[in-house]
Amino acid sequence: MTDQKPSRREAILHALVELLETDPGARITTAGLAKSVGVTEAALYRHFPSKRKMFEALIEFAEDAVFSRCQVILQEQEDVRVRLQQLVHLVLVFAERNPGLCCVLTGDALMGENDALRKRASQFFERLETQVRQTLKEGEIRQGLRPRTSAARGADYVLVFVEGRIQRFIRSSFSRLPSTDFDECWGLVAEGVWG
């Protein structure tokens, strides 16, 4: 069996994520990224017309990875409580395994970049919130599980938990894992959503 060498495009994105992991909060320059990959800046631009396109590719990767798995959970799991628990756990474990991407999705790595890029990154969490809200509404219709207030407020509550865990992970320089004590914490979140 032969190991396939990653494409230059993949190598560039991998190097970008590694830079975000090893020096969170530092501004990433194309010169620094090119040096990390071992190519010229011109070579970077042959694969990505701008740094913005590199970040967008990372956001798209995160969306594809998380939301394709969300669809599997939604198809396989009938109980909405379990479904929602698995969705949240999926996102937190994805964050643990991809710390550099967390910095992009939360916007930390995008400070000083184009405002449209930060808005693009925030769409990840908006899409997740929509999925959670829809799941809560389905639970109300199919299983009679009424949230304490509304599906919108329940989704907001769940997203505060998810985003808070991811922000704490970044703030701790990736030492406080988002899924630590997940079952216990999820019990408290679920109680806050459904009572």
Tab-separated table of C-alpha atoms in Angstrom:
chain	number	residue	atom	x	y	z
A	1	MET	CA	0.000	0.000	0.000
A	2	THR	CA	1.383	3.415	-0.931
A	3	ASP	CA	0.744	6.591	0.988
A	4	GLN	CA	-0.583	9.291	-1.279
A	5	LYS	CA	1.248	12.569	-0.946
A	6	PRO	CA	-1.181	15.405	-0.217
A	7	SER	CA	-1.721	17.880	-3.012
A	8	ARG	CA	0.034	21.233	-2.763
A	9	ARG	CA	-3.350	22.829	-2.028
A	10	GLU	CA	-3.931	20.435	0.886
A	11	ALA	CA	-0.378	21.007	2.128
A	12	ILE	CA	-0.985	24.764	2.179
A	13	LEU	CA	-4.211	24.381	4.162
A	14	HIS	CA	-2.572	21.915	6.544
A	15	ALA	CA	0.303	24.336	7.163
A	16	LEU	CA	-2.159	27.162	7.777
A	17	VAL	CA	-4.015	25.097	10.374
A	18	GLU	CA	-0.728	24.128	12.044
A	19	LEU	CA	0.297	27.783	12.280
A	20	LEU	CA	-3.051	28.602	13.874
A	21	GLU	CA	-2.572	25.780	16.391
A	22	THR	CA	1.021	26.539	17.335
A	23	ASP	CA	0.641	30.299	17.634
A	24	PRO	CA	-3.007	31.146	18.302
A	25	GLY	CA	-3.732	34.825	18.027
A	26	ALA	CA	-0.727	35.578	15.842
A	27	ARG	CA	-1.360	37.210	12.497
A	28	ILE	CA	-0.702	34.802	9.642
A	29	THR	CA	1.158	36.332	6.708
A	30	THR	CA	1.430	34.795	3.275
A	31	ALA	CA	5.218	35.089	3.558
A	32	GLY	CA	5.206	33.108	6.811
A	33	LEU	CA	2.814	30.554	5.394
A	34	ALA	CA	4.890	30.139	2.232
A	35	LYS	CA	7.998	29.590	4.353
A	36	SER	CA	6.147	27.005	6.445
A	37	VAL	CA	5.058	25.108	3.327
A	38	GLY	CA	8.467	25.473	1.689
A	39	VAL	CA	7.253	27.337	-1.368
A	40	THR	CA	7.263	30.900	-2.662
A	41	GLU	CA	4.395	33.299	-2.129
A	42	ALA	CA	3.770	33.087	-5.872
A	43	ALA	CA	3.255	29.340	-5.484
A	44	LEU	CA	0.635	29.989	-2.772
A	45	TYR	CA	-1.230	32.292	-5.114
A	46	ARG	CA	-1.243	29.677	-7.874
A	47	HIS	CA	-3.438	27.552	-5.607
A	48	PHE	CA	-5.365	30.295	-3.808
A	49	PRO	CA	-5.933	33.744	-5.337
A	50	SER	CA	-5.974	35.296	-1.846
A	51	LYS	CA	-5.537	34.539	1.829
A	52	ARG	CA	-9.293	34.954	2.144
A	53	LYS	CA	-9.786	31.994	-0.202
A	54	MET	CA	-7.540	29.883	2.032
A	55	PHE	CA	-9.658	30.685	5.076
A	56	GLU	CA	-12.847	30.076	3.106
A	57	ALA	CA	-11.530	26.638	2.100
A	58	LEU	CA	-10.983	25.831	5.781
A	59	ILE	CA	-14.502	26.971	6.665
A	60	GLU	CA	-15.945	24.857	3.860
A	61	PHE	CA	-13.968	21.849	5.083
A	62	ALA	CA	-15.391	22.306	8.601
A	63	GLU	CA	-18.933	22.677	7.284
A	64	ASP	CA	-18.658	19.615	5.061
A	65	ALA	CA	-17.153	17.485	7.816
A	66	VAL	CA	-19.602	18.475	10.552
A	67	PHE	CA	-22.853	18.834	8.639
A	68	SER	CA	-22.445	15.648	6.597
A	69	ARG	CA	-22.091	13.773	9.905
A	70	CYS	CA	-25.058	15.687	11.319
A	71	GLN	CA	-27.172	14.306	8.497
A	72	VAL	CA	-26.106	10.761	9.383
A	73	ILE	CA	-27.124	11.327	13.020
A	74	LEU	CA	-30.474	12.791	11.954
A	75	GLN	CA	-31.184	9.802	9.724
A	76	GLU	CA	-30.097	7.128	12.185
A	77	GLN	CA	-31.373	8.465	15.504
A	78	GLU	CA	-35.113	8.686	16.249
A	79	ASP	CA	-35.078	10.048	19.802
A	80	VAL	CA	-34.631	13.815	19.622
A	81	ARG	CA	-32.897	14.008	23.010
A	82	VAL	CA	-30.247	11.524	21.882
A	83	ARG	CA	-30.081	13.137	18.454
A	84	LEU	CA	-29.344	16.545	19.938
A	85	GLN	CA	-26.813	15.126	22.396
A	86	GLN	CA	-24.968	13.401	19.556
A	87	LEU	CA	-25.001	16.557	17.396
A	88	VAL	CA	-23.479	18.641	20.168
A	89	HIS	CA	-20.926	15.949	21.048
A	90	LEU	CA	-19.957	15.713	17.362
A	91	VAL	CA	-19.195	19.435	17.171
A	92	LEU	CA	-17.187	19.438	20.397
A	93	VAL	CA	-15.104	16.425	19.369
A	94	PHE	CA	-14.551	17.959	15.928
A	95	ALA	CA	-13.289	21.096	17.686
A	96	GLU	CA	-10.904	19.037	19.837
A	97	ARG	CA	-9.452	17.307	16.813
A	98	ASN	CA	-9.137	20.541	14.818
A	99	PRO	CA	-7.934	23.275	17.184
A	100	GLY	CA	-6.637	25.513	14.402
A	101	LEU	CA	-10.024	25.430	12.703
A	102	CYS	CA	-11.650	26.533	15.965
A	103	CYS	CA	-9.693	29.770	15.728
A	104	VAL	CA	-11.113	30.330	12.242
A	105	LEU	CA	-14.713	29.396	13.068
A	106	THR	CA	-14.841	31.617	16.143
A	107	GLY	CA	-13.255	34.476	14.205
A	108	ASP	CA	-10.183	34.686	16.449
A	109	ALA	CA	-7.844	34.006	13.514
A	110	LEU	CA	-9.739	36.452	11.324
A	111	MET	CA	-9.162	39.642	13.305
A	112	GLY	CA	-7.770	42.215	10.919
A	113	GLU	CA	-9.048	40.266	7.931
A	114	ASN	CA	-11.946	41.226	5.699
A	115	ASP	CA	-15.207	41.705	7.637
A	116	ALA	CA	-17.032	39.566	5.070
A	117	LEU	CA	-14.737	36.686	5.953
A	118	ARG	CA	-15.666	36.903	9.649
A	119	LYS	CA	-19.321	36.939	8.670
A	120	ARG	CA	-18.712	33.886	6.506
A	121	ALA	CA	-17.151	32.070	9.472
A	122	SER	CA	-20.087	32.957	11.720
A	123	GLN	CA	-22.411	31.187	9.286
A	124	PHE	CA	-21.075	27.877	10.633
A	125	PHE	CA	-22.622	28.554	14.043
A	126	GLU	CA	-25.752	30.081	12.522
A	127	ARG	CA	-26.259	26.922	10.489
A	128	LEU	CA	-25.661	24.797	13.587
A	129	GLU	CA	-28.189	26.853	15.548
A	130	THR	CA	-30.747	26.381	12.767
A	131	GLN	CA	-30.160	22.626	12.891
A	132	VAL	CA	-30.599	22.567	16.678
A	133	ARG	CA	-33.764	24.676	16.491
A	134	GLN	CA	-35.216	22.387	13.826
A	135	THR	CA	-34.374	19.337	15.936
A	136	LEU	CA	-36.126	20.872	18.951
A	137	LYS	CA	-39.209	21.620	16.851
A	138	GLU	CA	-39.263	18.036	15.576
A	139	GLY	CA	-39.070	16.801	19.167
A	140	GLU	CA	-42.075	18.881	20.060
A	141	ILE	CA	-44.086	17.601	17.093
A	142	ARG	CA	-43.033	13.918	17.066
A	143	GLN	CA	-42.341	13.186	20.726
A	144	GLY	CA	-44.251	15.888	22.587
A	145	LEU	CA	-41.006	17.283	24.046
A	146	ARG	CA	-41.772	20.912	24.710
A	147	PRO	CA	-38.805	23.156	25.430
A	148	ARG	CA	-39.119	25.273	28.579
A	149	THR	CA	-39.573	28.433	26.533
A	150	SER	CA	-39.330	28.026	22.760
A	151	ALA	CA	-37.292	26.117	20.210
A	152	ALA	CA	-35.447	29.344	19.356
A	153	ARG	CA	-34.467	29.991	22.979
A	154	GLY	CA	-33.585	26.330	23.495
A	155	ALA	CA	-31.305	26.444	20.444
A	156	ASP	CA	-29.735	29.630	21.764
A	157	TYR	CA	-29.059	27.920	25.096
A	158	VAL	CA	-27.413	24.929	23.390
A	159	LEU	CA	-25.252	27.170	21.186
A	160	VAL	CA	-24.070	29.179	24.186
A	161	PHE	CA	-22.841	25.886	25.654
A	162	VAL	CA	-21.121	24.788	22.428
A	163	GLU	CA	-19.506	28.129	21.645
A	164	GLY	CA	-18.494	28.622	25.265
A	165	ARG	CA	-16.741	25.265	25.350
A	166	ILE	CA	-14.912	26.033	22.106
A	167	GLN	CA	-13.904	29.531	23.269
A	168	ARG	CA	-12.579	28.103	26.540
A	169	PHE	CA	-10.573	25.553	24.513
A	170	ILE	CA	-8.941	28.364	22.524
A	171	ARG	CA	-8.410	30.586	25.556
A	172	SER	CA	-6.658	27.720	27.386
A	173	SER	CA	-4.241	27.271	24.464
A	174	PHE	CA	-6.088	24.045	23.635
A	175	SER	CA	-5.553	22.410	27.028
A	176	ARG	CA	-9.176	22.368	28.282
A	177	LEU	CA	-10.874	19.951	25.914
A	178	PRO	CA	-14.439	20.847	24.886
A	179	SER	CA	-15.814	17.354	25.505
A	180	THR	CA	-14.450	17.019	29.051
A	181	ASP	CA	-17.203	15.740	31.378
A	182	PHE	CA	-19.599	15.937	28.459
A	183	ASP	CA	-22.279	13.567	29.780
A	184	GLU	CA	-22.576	15.376	33.094
A	185	CYS	CA	-22.598	18.819	31.483
A	186	TRP	CA	-25.024	17.745	28.781
A	187	GLY	CA	-27.429	16.588	31.490
A	188	LEU	CA	-27.485	20.127	32.836
A	189	VAL	CA	-27.934	21.623	29.359
A	190	ALA	CA	-30.761	19.216	28.518
A	191	GLU	CA	-32.442	20.074	31.823
A	192	GLY	CA	-32.187	23.741	30.914
A	193	VAL	CA	-33.765	23.082	27.510
A	194	TRP	CA	-36.578	20.700	28.469
A	195	GLY	CA	-36.862	21.032	32.243
